[in-house]
Amino acid sequence: MKTYIIGHIKPDLDSVVAALSFAEYCKLNQVENPTPATIDAINPETKFVFEKFGLTPPAVISASSILPEDKVILVDHNEADQRLVGLNPEQIVGIYDHHKVNLNFSTPIEVCIMPFGSSNTVAWQLFEEVSFNIPPNLAKLMLCAVLSDTVGLKSSTTTAKDRQAVIELATVSDISDIADLTLEIFRAKSNVASLSDEQVVLNDYKVFDFGKKVLIGQLETVEQEILLTSRKAGLLSALQLIKERENVDFIILAVTDILKINTKLLVDGAGEIDLIKKAFGGTVVENILDIGPKMSRKKDISPAIEKALTQ
Amino acid sequence: MKTYIIGHIKPDLDSVVAALSFAEYCKLNQVENPTPATIDAINPETKFVFEKFGLTPPAVISASSILPEDKVILVDHNEADQRLVGLNPEQIVGIYDHHKVNLNFSTPIEVCIMPFGSSNTVAWQLFEEVSFNIPPNLAKLMLCAVLSDTVGLKSSTTTAKDRQAVIELATVSDISDIADLTLEIFRAKSNVASLSDEQVVLNDYKVFDFGKKVLIGQLETVEQEILLTSRKAGLLSALQLIKERENVDFIILAVTDILKINTKLLVDGAGEIDLIKKAFGGTVVENILDIGPKMSRKKDISPAIEKALTQ
C-alpha cells in the first residue's frame, strides 16, 4: 500500500516540489508509505532547478500505476478537472493547496488550503508549526518553488508568509543572493527557443468554464518583446489551430514580462478582441492588448474575463 | 472590524464550543479581532454544559449584526445550505470543519478540514501542533463537545485522534470520571420533557435530496423505550403534520439509545415503511424498525436510505 503525493496535470515547479515537501510532512504525520510522484513530464524550468542542485525529481506515474488499495493525496490543486485523468476520487484521502476551492466529496477527507502565493509556502508553514528542521536540499527546492510561483515575490498573490518563507528557506539553504537565483529561474522558465508555437501557447494553460469555455495560456518570460514580434505570426496561427481542436469559445495567450512586471494579451479572433476590451478596457493594437502590471492569471486575469462574460 | 467565528444553523454543542476554541486558535494566528458567536439559540444540552462549569456561552448574532467590513470564519460546517441565512460568502475568510466537503469559492481562502469525530478534535490537534496550553475552562467545554459529537466515543465517526483528545483534555480539565460526565451530557441531551412532539422530531433534523426529498430527524436519548411507548401516538401525528408542511417525500425519526448503542426508526406512511425495509432489511413492527447499533445519521443511516432510493 502506497500513499501517492501528486500535483496537477502539466505540473509546474511549485507542483513538483510540493509533492516532495508534503511527502516529508506526511512522514511526520504517520501517513502510510508516502510516495511523491509527478503525473506528467517536468517542464524546462523544473528540470533546470533540479539539475542546478544535483537533485532527482520525483518519478512520473500514470493512473494505471495507482493500485486499488493505494491512497492519494493531492497537492497544489483541488478541482476535479486539474486532477490525473482516470483517478478514482474515492482513493483521495487528503488535499494540500493554495488555490480557490471547488470540491465535493461524499465522505470527510483531510483538506488544508491556505491562501498563500505558493503551495510550498503552505508546506513551510506546516513545518514551522511542528518546528520541523527542513533538510537543506528540500529547502533549496522549496525556495525556488516559492520564488517561481510568486514571480519573484512580485505577483499580486504574494503574501507576508511567502516573504517570510523565502527569507527563512534561503537561510537554511545557505543561499545569499535571492535576486540572482530568481533571475536564473526566470531565464530557465523563459527559455522557449526549443518549443514550437503550439507548445508556447500550451506551455502553461487552463480552460475555464464561465458559461463559455475560455482557454488562457500564460507565458512568463524575460523576452516579451522578442516573442511578440519575431514569433507573432506563428503564435496567432497556433491560437487558431488550438481553439478549433480544443473546441473552446475563446482562446487568449498572456505573455508576462516577469522583470518589467507587465502582461500583454495576444488574441486572434473578433470575439476575443471584444472580450478582452470589455474585461480590461484599452485598445487592442494589432492583436495585442497591454494590461499593465496584471501578472496573475488566477487573481488578475481570469476573474476579469469571468466578469466580462457573466455581466 | 471583527472576524466572527460562527457555527451552523440549529447549533449543537460541538458547533457552539468550536466557535470558542477556534477563536482562541485565531488569536494565536493574528486574526483581526476574532469574535466567537452563535447564530441561533443554544439547545438544552449546550445550556447544561455551560451552566455546569459556570461559563457563559457566546452571544447570539444575526446576519444583520455582521457589517460589510467584518470577516467571517465558519466552524463545524462548510456547505452553503448549513450557513447563516443572508451571509455574504465574500466575507468568509476561513473554514475549520470535520464534515464532508462541498465548497465552491471564487478566490482562495483558508480551509482546514480533518476527518475526525468532532470539530473540537480538529481544534485540539491544531493546538497540539503549536504546543499551545489550552486554558482549563476551554478544555472542559472541548472535552464535553468531543464526547457529545462522538456519542461518548461510540459513534462510527470516532477516530484515534478523538480518543487521544478526550484523554488529554480530561487531564487539563482535571476531570477523572469521563463515563460519569458522558452520562450527564447524555441525560441533558435526552431531556425532551419540555419539548412538544413536533419539537422532538425537529430537534435535530436534516433534509436530504436523493432525487426524492427525505427528512430525517434524530433523537439521541437515554429514554428510547419510554419515548417510543408513552409519546408514540403524538410523535406519529407530528411526523404526518411536518411531512405535509415541509413538502418532503419521506419523513423518518431515528430514536437512538446512546447507552444501549441502538437505533429504532419511527415512521408513519406506507411509503416510509417500504423505504426503510429496503434500506435496512428486517420487519417494521407497529411503525418501528430496530436497525441495531447504527448510530450515525451521516455515516450509517442516510447512505442506506440514499442507496435504497437510487438503486
Coordinates of C-alpha atoms in Angstrom, one line a residue, chain B residues 7-176:
Chain B
G7 CA -21.1 27.5 13.6
H8 CA -24.0 26.2 11.7
I9 CA -27.8 26.8 11.9
K10 CA -29.5 25.0 14.7
P11 CA -26.2 24.7 16.6
D12 CA -25.3 21.6 18.6
L13 CA -22.7 21.6 21.5
D14 CA -19.7 20.9 19.2
S15 CA -20.6 23.9 17.0
V16 CA -21.0 26.3 19.9
V17 CA -17.8 25.3 21.6
A18 CA -15.9 25.2 18.2
A19 CA -16.7 29.0 17.9
L20 CA -14.8 29.5 21.2
S21 CA -11.9 27.1 20.6
F22 CA -11.2 28.3 17.0
A23 CA -11.5 31.9 18.2
E24 CA -8.6 31.1 20.6
Y25 CA -6.7 29.5 17.7
C26 CA -7.3 32.6 15.6
K27 CA -5.8 34.8 18.3
L28 CA -2.6 32.7 18.0
N29 CA -2.7 33.3 14.3
Q30 CA -3.0 37.1 14.5
V31 CA -6.5 37.1 13.0
E32 CA -8.0 40.5 13.4
N33 CA -10.4 40.8 16.4
P34 CA -11.8 37.2 16.5
T35 CA -15.3 37.2 17.9
P36 CA -17.0 33.9 18.7
A37 CA -20.8 33.9 18.3
T38 CA -23.8 31.6 17.7
I39 CA -26.3 32.2 15.0
D40 CA -29.3 30.7 16.8
A41 CA -30.4 29.9 20.4
I42 CA -28.4 27.2 22.1
N43 CA -30.0 23.8 22.8
P44 CA -30.7 22.3 26.3
E45 CA -27.5 20.1 26.2
T46 CA -25.3 23.1 25.4
K47 CA -27.1 25.2 28.2
F48 CA -26.4 22.4 30.7
V49 CA -22.7 22.1 29.9
F50 CA -22.0 25.8 30.1
E51 CA -24.0 26.1 33.4
K52 CA -22.3 23.0 34.9
F53 CA -19.0 24.8 34.7
G54 CA -20.3 28.3 35.4
L55 CA -19.3 29.6 32.0
T56 CA -21.0 31.9 29.5
P57 CA -21.9 30.7 26.0
P58 CA -21.1 33.0 23.1
A59 CA -23.6 35.7 22.2
V60 CA -26.3 35.2 19.5
I61 CA -25.9 37.3 16.4
S62 CA -27.9 37.6 13.2
A63 CA -26.8 38.3 9.6
S64 CA -27.6 42.0 10.2
S65 CA -25.1 42.1 13.1
I66 CA -22.3 41.4 10.5
L67 CA -21.1 44.7 9.0
P68 CA -19.8 44.8 5.4
E69 CA -16.2 45.4 6.7
D70 CA -16.4 42.4 9.0
K71 CA -15.0 39.0 8.2
V72 CA -16.4 35.5 9.0
I73 CA -14.8 32.2 9.8
L74 CA -17.1 29.1 9.6
V75 CA -16.6 26.3 12.0
D76 CA -18.2 22.8 12.2
H77 CA -19.8 23.2 8.8
N78 CA -18.8 24.1 5.2
E79 CA -21.8 23.5 2.9
A80 CA -23.8 26.6 1.8
D81 CA -27.1 25.3 3.0
Q82 CA -25.9 25.0 6.6
R83 CA -24.7 28.6 6.8
L84 CA -26.3 31.6 8.4
V85 CA -29.0 32.8 6.1
G86 CA -28.1 36.1 4.5
L87 CA -24.4 35.7 5.0
N88 CA -22.4 37.2 2.1
P89 CA -19.9 34.4 1.0
E90 CA -17.4 37.0 0.0
Q91 CA -16.9 37.8 3.7
I92 CA -15.9 34.3 4.5
V93 CA -12.1 34.1 5.0
G94 CA -11.7 30.7 6.6
I95 CA -13.3 27.3 7.3
Y96 CA -12.5 24.8 10.1
D97 CA -14.5 21.6 10.0
H98 CA -14.7 17.8 10.2
H99 CA -17.6 17.1 7.7
K100 CA -17.5 16.1 4.1
V101 CA -16.6 19.0 1.9
N102 CA -18.9 20.7 -0.7
L103 CA -17.4 24.0 -1.4
N104 CA -17.0 26.5 -4.2
F105 CA -15.3 29.8 -3.8
S106 CA -14.0 32.2 -6.5
T107 CA -10.9 33.3 -4.6
P108 CA -8.5 31.3 -2.3
I109 CA -9.5 31.2 1.4
E110 CA -8.1 29.2 4.3
V111 CA -9.7 25.8 4.6
C112 CA -8.8 23.2 7.3
I113 CA -10.9 20.1 7.4
M114 CA -9.8 16.9 9.3
P115 CA -11.9 13.8 9.2
F116 CA -12.2 13.4 13.0
G117 CA -15.4 12.8 15.0
S118 CA -15.7 16.3 16.3
S119 CA -14.7 19.8 15.3
N120 CA -13.1 20.3 18.7
T121 CA -10.8 17.4 18.0
V122 CA -9.6 19.4 15.0
A123 CA -9.1 22.4 17.3
W124 CA -7.3 20.2 19.8
Q125 CA -5.0 18.9 17.0
L126 CA -4.2 22.4 15.9
F127 CA -3.4 23.5 19.4
E128 CA -1.2 20.4 19.8
E129 CA 0.8 21.3 16.7
V130 CA 1.7 24.7 18.0
S131 CA 2.2 23.4 21.6
F132 CA -0.5 25.7 22.9
N133 CA -1.6 25.2 26.6
I134 CA -5.4 25.1 26.4
P135 CA -6.9 27.0 29.3
P136 CA -8.7 24.6 31.7
N137 CA -12.2 26.2 31.2
L138 CA -11.9 25.9 27.5
A139 CA -10.6 22.3 27.8
K140 CA -13.7 21.3 29.8
L141 CA -16.0 22.6 27.1
M142 CA -14.0 21.0 24.3
L143 CA -14.0 17.7 26.2
C144 CA -17.8 17.7 26.5
A145 CA -18.1 18.7 22.8
V146 CA -15.9 15.8 21.7
L147 CA -17.9 13.3 23.9
S148 CA -21.2 14.7 22.7
D149 CA -20.3 14.7 19.0
T150 CA -18.8 11.1 19.1
V151 CA -21.7 9.9 21.3
G152 CA -19.2 9.1 24.1
L153 CA -16.6 7.9 21.6
K154 CA -19.0 5.2 20.4
S155 CA -20.2 6.7 17.1
S156 CA -18.8 5.1 13.9
T157 CA -17.2 8.5 13.2
T158 CA -14.9 8.2 16.2
T159 CA -11.1 8.2 15.3
A160 CA -8.0 7.5 17.3
K161 CA -7.4 11.3 17.5
D162 CA -10.8 11.7 19.2
R163 CA -9.8 9.2 21.9
Q164 CA -6.4 10.9 22.4
A165 CA -8.1 14.3 22.6
V166 CA -10.5 13.1 25.3
I167 CA -7.7 11.7 27.4
E168 CA -5.6 14.8 27.2
L169 CA -8.5 17.3 27.6
A170 CA -9.7 15.4 30.6
T171 CA -6.2 15.7 32.2
V172 CA -6.1 19.5 31.5
S173 CA -9.6 19.8 32.9
D174 CA -8.8 17.8 35.9
I175 CA -11.8 15.5 35.2
S176 CA -11.2 11.9 36.2

